[in-house]
Backbone as a ProteinNet text record, in pm:
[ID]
protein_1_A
[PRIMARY]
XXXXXXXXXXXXXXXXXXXXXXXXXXXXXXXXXXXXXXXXXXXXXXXXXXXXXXXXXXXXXXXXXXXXXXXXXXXXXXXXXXXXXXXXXXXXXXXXXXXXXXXXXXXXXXXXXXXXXXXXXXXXXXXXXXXXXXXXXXXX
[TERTIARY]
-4639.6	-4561.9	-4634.6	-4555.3	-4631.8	-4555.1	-4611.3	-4526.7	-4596	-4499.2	-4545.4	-4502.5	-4545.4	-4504.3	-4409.7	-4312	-4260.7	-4310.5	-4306.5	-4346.4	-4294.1	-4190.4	-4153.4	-4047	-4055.6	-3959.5	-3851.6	-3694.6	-3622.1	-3583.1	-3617.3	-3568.9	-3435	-3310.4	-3138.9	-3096.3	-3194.3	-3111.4	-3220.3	-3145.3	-3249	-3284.7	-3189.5	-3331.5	-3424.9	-3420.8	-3530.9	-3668.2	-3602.9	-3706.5	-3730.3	-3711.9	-3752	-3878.2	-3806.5	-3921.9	-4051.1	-4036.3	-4114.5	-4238.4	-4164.8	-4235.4	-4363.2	-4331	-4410.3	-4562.5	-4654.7	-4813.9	-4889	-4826.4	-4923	-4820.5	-4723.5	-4667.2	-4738.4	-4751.7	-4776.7	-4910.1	-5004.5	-5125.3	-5139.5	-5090.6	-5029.6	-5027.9	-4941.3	-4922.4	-4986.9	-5036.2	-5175.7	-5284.5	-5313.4	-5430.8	-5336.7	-5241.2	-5176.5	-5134.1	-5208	-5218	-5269.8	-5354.6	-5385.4	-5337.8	-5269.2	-5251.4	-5338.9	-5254.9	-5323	-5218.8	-5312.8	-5246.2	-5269.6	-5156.8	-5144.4	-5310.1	-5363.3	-5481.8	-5625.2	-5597.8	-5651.3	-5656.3	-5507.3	-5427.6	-5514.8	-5506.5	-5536.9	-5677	-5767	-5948	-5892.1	-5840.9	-5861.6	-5861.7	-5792.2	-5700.4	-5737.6	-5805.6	-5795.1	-5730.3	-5578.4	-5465.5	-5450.5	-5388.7	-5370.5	-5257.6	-5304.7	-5166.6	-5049.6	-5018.7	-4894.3	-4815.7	-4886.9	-4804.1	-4856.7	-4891.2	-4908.3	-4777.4	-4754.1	-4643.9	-4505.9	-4505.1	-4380	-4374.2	-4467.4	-4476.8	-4467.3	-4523.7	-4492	-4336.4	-4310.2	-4225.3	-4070.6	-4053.2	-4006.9	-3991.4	-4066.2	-4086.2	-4049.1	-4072.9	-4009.7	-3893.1	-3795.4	-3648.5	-3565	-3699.8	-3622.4	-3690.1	-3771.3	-3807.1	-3910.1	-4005.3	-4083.5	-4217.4	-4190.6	-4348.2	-4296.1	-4341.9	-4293.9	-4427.6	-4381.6	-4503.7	-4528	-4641.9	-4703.1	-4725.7	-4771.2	-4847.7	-4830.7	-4895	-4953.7	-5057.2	-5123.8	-5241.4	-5240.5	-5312.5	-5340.5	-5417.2	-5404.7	-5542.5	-5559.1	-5599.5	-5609.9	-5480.7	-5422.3	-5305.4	-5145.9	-5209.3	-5106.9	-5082.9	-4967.7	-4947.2	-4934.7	-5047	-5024.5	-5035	-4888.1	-4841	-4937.1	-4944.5	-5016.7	-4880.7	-4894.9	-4833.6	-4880	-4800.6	-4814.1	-4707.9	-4787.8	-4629.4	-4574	-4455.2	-4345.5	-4360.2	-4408.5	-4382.4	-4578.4	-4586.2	-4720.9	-4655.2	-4556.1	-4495.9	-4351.8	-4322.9	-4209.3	-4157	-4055.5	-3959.7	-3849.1	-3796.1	-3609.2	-3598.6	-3465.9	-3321	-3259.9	-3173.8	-3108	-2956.5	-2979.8	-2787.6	-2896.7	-3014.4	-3012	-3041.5	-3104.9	-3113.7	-3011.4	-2910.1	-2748.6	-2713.5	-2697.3	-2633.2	-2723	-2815.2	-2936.7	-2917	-2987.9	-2962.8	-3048	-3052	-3148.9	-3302.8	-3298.2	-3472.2	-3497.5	-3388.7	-3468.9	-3491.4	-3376.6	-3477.8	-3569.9	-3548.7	-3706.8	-3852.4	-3811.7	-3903	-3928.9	-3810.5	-3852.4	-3964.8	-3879.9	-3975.7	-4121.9	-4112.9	-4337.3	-4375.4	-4303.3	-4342.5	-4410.8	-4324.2	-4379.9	-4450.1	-4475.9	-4563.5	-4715.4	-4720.3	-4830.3	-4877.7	-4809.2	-4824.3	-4875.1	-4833.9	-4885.5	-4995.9	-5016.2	-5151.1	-5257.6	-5223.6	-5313.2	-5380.4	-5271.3	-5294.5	-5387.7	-5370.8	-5469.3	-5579.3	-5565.9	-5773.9	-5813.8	-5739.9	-5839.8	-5862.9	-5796.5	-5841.5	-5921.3	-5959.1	-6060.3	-6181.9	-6173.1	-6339.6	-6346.6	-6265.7	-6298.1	-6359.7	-6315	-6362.5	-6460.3	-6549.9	-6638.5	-6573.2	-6503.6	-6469.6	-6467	-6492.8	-6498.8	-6558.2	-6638	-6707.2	-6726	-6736.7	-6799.2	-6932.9	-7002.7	-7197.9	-7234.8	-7300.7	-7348.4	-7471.1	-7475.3	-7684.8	-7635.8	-7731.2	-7779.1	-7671.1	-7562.6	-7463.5	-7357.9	-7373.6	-7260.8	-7172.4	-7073.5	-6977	-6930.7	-6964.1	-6940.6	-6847.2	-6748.9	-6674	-6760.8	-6777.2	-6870.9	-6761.4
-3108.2	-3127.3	-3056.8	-2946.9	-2905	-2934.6	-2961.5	-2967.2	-2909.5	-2889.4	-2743.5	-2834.4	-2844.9	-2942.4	-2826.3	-2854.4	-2719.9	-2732.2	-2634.4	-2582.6	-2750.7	-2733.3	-2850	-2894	-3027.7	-3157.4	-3197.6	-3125.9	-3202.3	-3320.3	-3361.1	-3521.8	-3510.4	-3557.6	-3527.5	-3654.1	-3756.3	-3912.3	-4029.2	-4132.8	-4198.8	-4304.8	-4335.7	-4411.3	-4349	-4216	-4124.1	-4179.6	-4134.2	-4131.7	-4268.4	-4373.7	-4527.8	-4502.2	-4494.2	-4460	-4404.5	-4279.4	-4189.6	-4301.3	-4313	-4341.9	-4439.3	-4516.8	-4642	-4585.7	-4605.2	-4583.2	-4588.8	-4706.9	-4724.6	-4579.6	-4537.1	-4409.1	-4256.2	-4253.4	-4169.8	-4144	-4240.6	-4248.7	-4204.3	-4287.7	-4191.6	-4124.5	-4075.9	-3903.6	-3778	-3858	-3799.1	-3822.3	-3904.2	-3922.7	-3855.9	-3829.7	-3750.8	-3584.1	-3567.6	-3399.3	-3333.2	-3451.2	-3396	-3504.2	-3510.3	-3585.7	-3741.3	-3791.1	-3995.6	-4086.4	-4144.6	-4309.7	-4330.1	-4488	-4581.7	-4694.4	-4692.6	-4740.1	-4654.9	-4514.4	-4435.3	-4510.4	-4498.4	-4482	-4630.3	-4752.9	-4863.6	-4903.8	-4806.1	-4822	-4700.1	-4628.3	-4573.1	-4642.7	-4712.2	-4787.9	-4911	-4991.7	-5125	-5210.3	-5175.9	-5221.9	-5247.8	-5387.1	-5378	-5326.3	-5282.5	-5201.8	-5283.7	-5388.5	-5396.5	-5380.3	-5380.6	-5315.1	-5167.9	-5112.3	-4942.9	-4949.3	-4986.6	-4943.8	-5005.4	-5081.8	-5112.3	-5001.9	-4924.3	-4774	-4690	-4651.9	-4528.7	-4526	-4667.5	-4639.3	-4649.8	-4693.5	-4661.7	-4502.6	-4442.4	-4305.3	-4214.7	-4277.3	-4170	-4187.2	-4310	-4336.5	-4205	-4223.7	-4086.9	-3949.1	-3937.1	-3813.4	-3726.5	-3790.3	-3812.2	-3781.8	-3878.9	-3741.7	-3793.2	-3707.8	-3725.3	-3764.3	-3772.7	-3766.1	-3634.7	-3588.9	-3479	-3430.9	-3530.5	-3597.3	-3696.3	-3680	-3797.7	-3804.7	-3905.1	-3925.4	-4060.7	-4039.2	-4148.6	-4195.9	-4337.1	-4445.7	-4618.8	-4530.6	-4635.1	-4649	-4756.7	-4753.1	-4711.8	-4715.4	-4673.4	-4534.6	-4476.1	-4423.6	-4385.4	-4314.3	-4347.6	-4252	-4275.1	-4130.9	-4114.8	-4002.8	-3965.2	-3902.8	-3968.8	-3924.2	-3837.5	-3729.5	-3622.6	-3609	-3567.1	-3570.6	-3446.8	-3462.5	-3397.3	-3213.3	-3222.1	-3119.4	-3153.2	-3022.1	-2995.4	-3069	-3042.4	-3071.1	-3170.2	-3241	-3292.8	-3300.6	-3247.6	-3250.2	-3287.1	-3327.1	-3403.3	-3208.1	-3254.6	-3135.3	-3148.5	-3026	-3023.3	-3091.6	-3158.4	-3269	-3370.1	-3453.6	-3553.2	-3601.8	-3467.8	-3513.2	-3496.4	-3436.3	-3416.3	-3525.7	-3671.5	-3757.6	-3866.6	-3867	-3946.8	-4009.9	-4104.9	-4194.2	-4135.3	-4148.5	-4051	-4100.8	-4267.9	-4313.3	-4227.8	-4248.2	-4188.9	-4022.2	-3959.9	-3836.5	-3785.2	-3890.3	-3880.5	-3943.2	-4044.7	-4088.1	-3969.3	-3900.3	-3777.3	-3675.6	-3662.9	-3532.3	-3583.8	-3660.4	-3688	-3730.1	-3780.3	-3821.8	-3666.9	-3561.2	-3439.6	-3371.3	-3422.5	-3327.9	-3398.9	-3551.6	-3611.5	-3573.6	-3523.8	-3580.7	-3395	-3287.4	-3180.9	-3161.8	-3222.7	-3209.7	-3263.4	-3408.7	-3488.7	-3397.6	-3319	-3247.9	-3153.9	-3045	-2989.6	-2984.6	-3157.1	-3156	-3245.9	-3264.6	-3332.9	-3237.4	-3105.7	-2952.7	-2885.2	-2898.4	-2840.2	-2924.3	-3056.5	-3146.8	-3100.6	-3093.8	-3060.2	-2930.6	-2817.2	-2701.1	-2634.5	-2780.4	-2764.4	-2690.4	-2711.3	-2633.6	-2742.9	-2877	-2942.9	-3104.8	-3135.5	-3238.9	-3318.3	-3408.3	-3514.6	-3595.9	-3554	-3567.4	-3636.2	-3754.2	-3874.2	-3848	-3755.2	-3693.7	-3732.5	-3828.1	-3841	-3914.8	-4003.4	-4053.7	-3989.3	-3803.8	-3710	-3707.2	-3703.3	-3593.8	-3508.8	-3444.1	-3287.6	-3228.9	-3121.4	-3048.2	-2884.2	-2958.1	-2867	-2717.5
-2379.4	-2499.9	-2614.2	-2704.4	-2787.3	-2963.3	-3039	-3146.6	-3270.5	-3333.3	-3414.3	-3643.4	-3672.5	-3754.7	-3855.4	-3944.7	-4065.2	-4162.8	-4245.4	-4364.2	-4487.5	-4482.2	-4556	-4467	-4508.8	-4476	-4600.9	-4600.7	-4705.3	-4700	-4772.7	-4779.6	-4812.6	-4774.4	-4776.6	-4841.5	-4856.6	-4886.2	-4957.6	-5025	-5070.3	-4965.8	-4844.5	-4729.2	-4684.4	-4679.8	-4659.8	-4725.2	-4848.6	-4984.9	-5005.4	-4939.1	-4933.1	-4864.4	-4767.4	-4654.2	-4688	-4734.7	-4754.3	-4860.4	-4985.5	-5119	-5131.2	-4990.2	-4980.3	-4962.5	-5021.6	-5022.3	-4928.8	-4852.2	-4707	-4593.4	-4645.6	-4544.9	-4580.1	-4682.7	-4738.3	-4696.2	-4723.6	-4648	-4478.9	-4376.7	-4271.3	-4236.1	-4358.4	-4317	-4321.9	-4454.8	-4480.1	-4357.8	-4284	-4186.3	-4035.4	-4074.7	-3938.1	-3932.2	-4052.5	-4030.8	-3940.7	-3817.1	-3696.5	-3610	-3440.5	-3405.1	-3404.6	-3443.6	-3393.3	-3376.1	-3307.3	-3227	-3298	-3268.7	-3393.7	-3379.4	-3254	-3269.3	-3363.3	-3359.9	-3457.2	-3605.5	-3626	-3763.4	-3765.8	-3718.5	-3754.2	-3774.6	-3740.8	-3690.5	-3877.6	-3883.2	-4040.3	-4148.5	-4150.5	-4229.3	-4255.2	-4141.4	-4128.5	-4149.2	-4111.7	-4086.3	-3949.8	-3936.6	-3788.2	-3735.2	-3601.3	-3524.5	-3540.1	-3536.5	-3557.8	-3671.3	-3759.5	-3920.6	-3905.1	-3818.7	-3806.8	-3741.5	-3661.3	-3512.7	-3661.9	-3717.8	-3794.4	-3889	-3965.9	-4021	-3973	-3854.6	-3767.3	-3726	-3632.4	-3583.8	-3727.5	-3871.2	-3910.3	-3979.3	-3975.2	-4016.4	-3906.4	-3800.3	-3669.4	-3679.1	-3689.7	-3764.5	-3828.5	-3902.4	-4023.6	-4010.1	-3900.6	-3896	-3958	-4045.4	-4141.7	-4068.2	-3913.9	-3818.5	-3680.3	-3586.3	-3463.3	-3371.2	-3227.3	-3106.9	-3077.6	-3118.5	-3111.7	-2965.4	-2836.9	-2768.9	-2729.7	-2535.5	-2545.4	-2443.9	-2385.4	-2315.9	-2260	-2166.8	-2093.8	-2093.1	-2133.7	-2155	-2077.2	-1950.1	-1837.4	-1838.2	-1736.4	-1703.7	-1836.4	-1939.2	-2028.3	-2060.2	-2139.9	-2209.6	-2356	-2386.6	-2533.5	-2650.1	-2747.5	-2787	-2910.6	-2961.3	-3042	-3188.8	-3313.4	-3391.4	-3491	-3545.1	-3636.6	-3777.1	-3865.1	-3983.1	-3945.3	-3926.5	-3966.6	-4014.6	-4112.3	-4245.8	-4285.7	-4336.2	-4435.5	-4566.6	-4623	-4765.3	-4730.3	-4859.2	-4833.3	-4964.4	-4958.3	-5141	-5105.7	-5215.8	-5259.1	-5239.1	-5152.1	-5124	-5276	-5270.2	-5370	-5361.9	-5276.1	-5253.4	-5240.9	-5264.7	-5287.8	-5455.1	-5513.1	-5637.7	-5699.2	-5606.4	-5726.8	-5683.4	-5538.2	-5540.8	-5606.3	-5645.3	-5688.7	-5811.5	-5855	-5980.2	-6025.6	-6144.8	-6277.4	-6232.1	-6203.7	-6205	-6023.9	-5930.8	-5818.6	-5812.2	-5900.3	-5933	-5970.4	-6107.2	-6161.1	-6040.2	-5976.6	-5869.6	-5785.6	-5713.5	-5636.6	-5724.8	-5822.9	-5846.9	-5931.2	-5945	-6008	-5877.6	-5747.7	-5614.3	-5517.4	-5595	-5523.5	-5583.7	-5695.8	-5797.3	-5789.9	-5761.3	-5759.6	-5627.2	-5531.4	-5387.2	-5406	-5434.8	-5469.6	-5508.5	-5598	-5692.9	-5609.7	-5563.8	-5450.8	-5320.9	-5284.1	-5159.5	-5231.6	-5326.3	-5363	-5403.7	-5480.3	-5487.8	-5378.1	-5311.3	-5173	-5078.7	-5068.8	-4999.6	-5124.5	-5266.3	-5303.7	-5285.9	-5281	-5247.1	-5081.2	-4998.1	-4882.8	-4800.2	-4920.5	-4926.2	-5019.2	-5098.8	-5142	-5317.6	-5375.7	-5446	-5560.8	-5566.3	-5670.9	-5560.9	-5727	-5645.8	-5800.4	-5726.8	-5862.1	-5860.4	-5949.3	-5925.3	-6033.1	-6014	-6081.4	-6142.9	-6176.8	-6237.4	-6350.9	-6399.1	-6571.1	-6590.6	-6493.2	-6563.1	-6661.3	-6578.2	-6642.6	-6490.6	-6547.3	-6455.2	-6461.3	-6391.6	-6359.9	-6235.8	-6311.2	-6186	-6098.1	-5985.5	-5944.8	-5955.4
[MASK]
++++++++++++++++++++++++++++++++++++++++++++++++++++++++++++++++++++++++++++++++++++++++++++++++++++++++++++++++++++++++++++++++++++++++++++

């Protein structure tokens, strides 16, 4: 089984964007930019698997990340989940059927979730850091 994740994920609807918005998903998805079990996701998190498997498996619902995978672990089977999409933005037919607050929710939801993705790939690539000398902070 090979799965290939897309460029972006449109979100088409606001159960989507329910789905999506919630913090503990978002998180997730974020920790599933490489395949993981929901026993992964739960040893991350320290959430227990069964409120992982009620997140995962609502997000697989909507398509939000799939089974990448899977493997065998002793007599089981056990799938390994991935997000979806690198990016995820409001379509342009959901912010035209959308109420003014869930547009406005979509779009600071992709602009934060933008910005987020980019300085957690510049601390990861060494490109900004935050250093406690002298009780200054500094952007490396």
């Amino acid at each position: 089984m090979s799965f290939e994740p897309a460029e972006t994920f449109w979100i088409e609807d606001g159960e989507t964007f329910d789905v999506l918005i919630d913090p503990d998903r978002i998180e997730l998805l974020e920790l599933c930019a490489r395949p993981k079990s929901v026993g992964e996701l739960a040893d991350d998190t320290g959430v227990p698997r069964t409120r992982q498997y009620h997140h995962v498996n609502h997000m697989e619902e909507k398509g939000l990340n799939a089974v990448a995978e899977t493997r065998q672990k002793g007599a089981m089977t056990e799938k390994l989940y991935q997000a979806a999409a690198s990016t995820y933005r409001p379509a342009e037919r959901f912010l035209n059927d959308a109420t003014p607050k869930k547009r406005a929710e979509a779009m600071i939801s992709s602009l934060v979730a933008t910005t987020k993705a980019d300085f957690l790939l510049a601390i990861e690539q060494g490109r900004f850091g935050l250093e406690d000398k002298e009780n200054e902070r500094k952007v490396a």
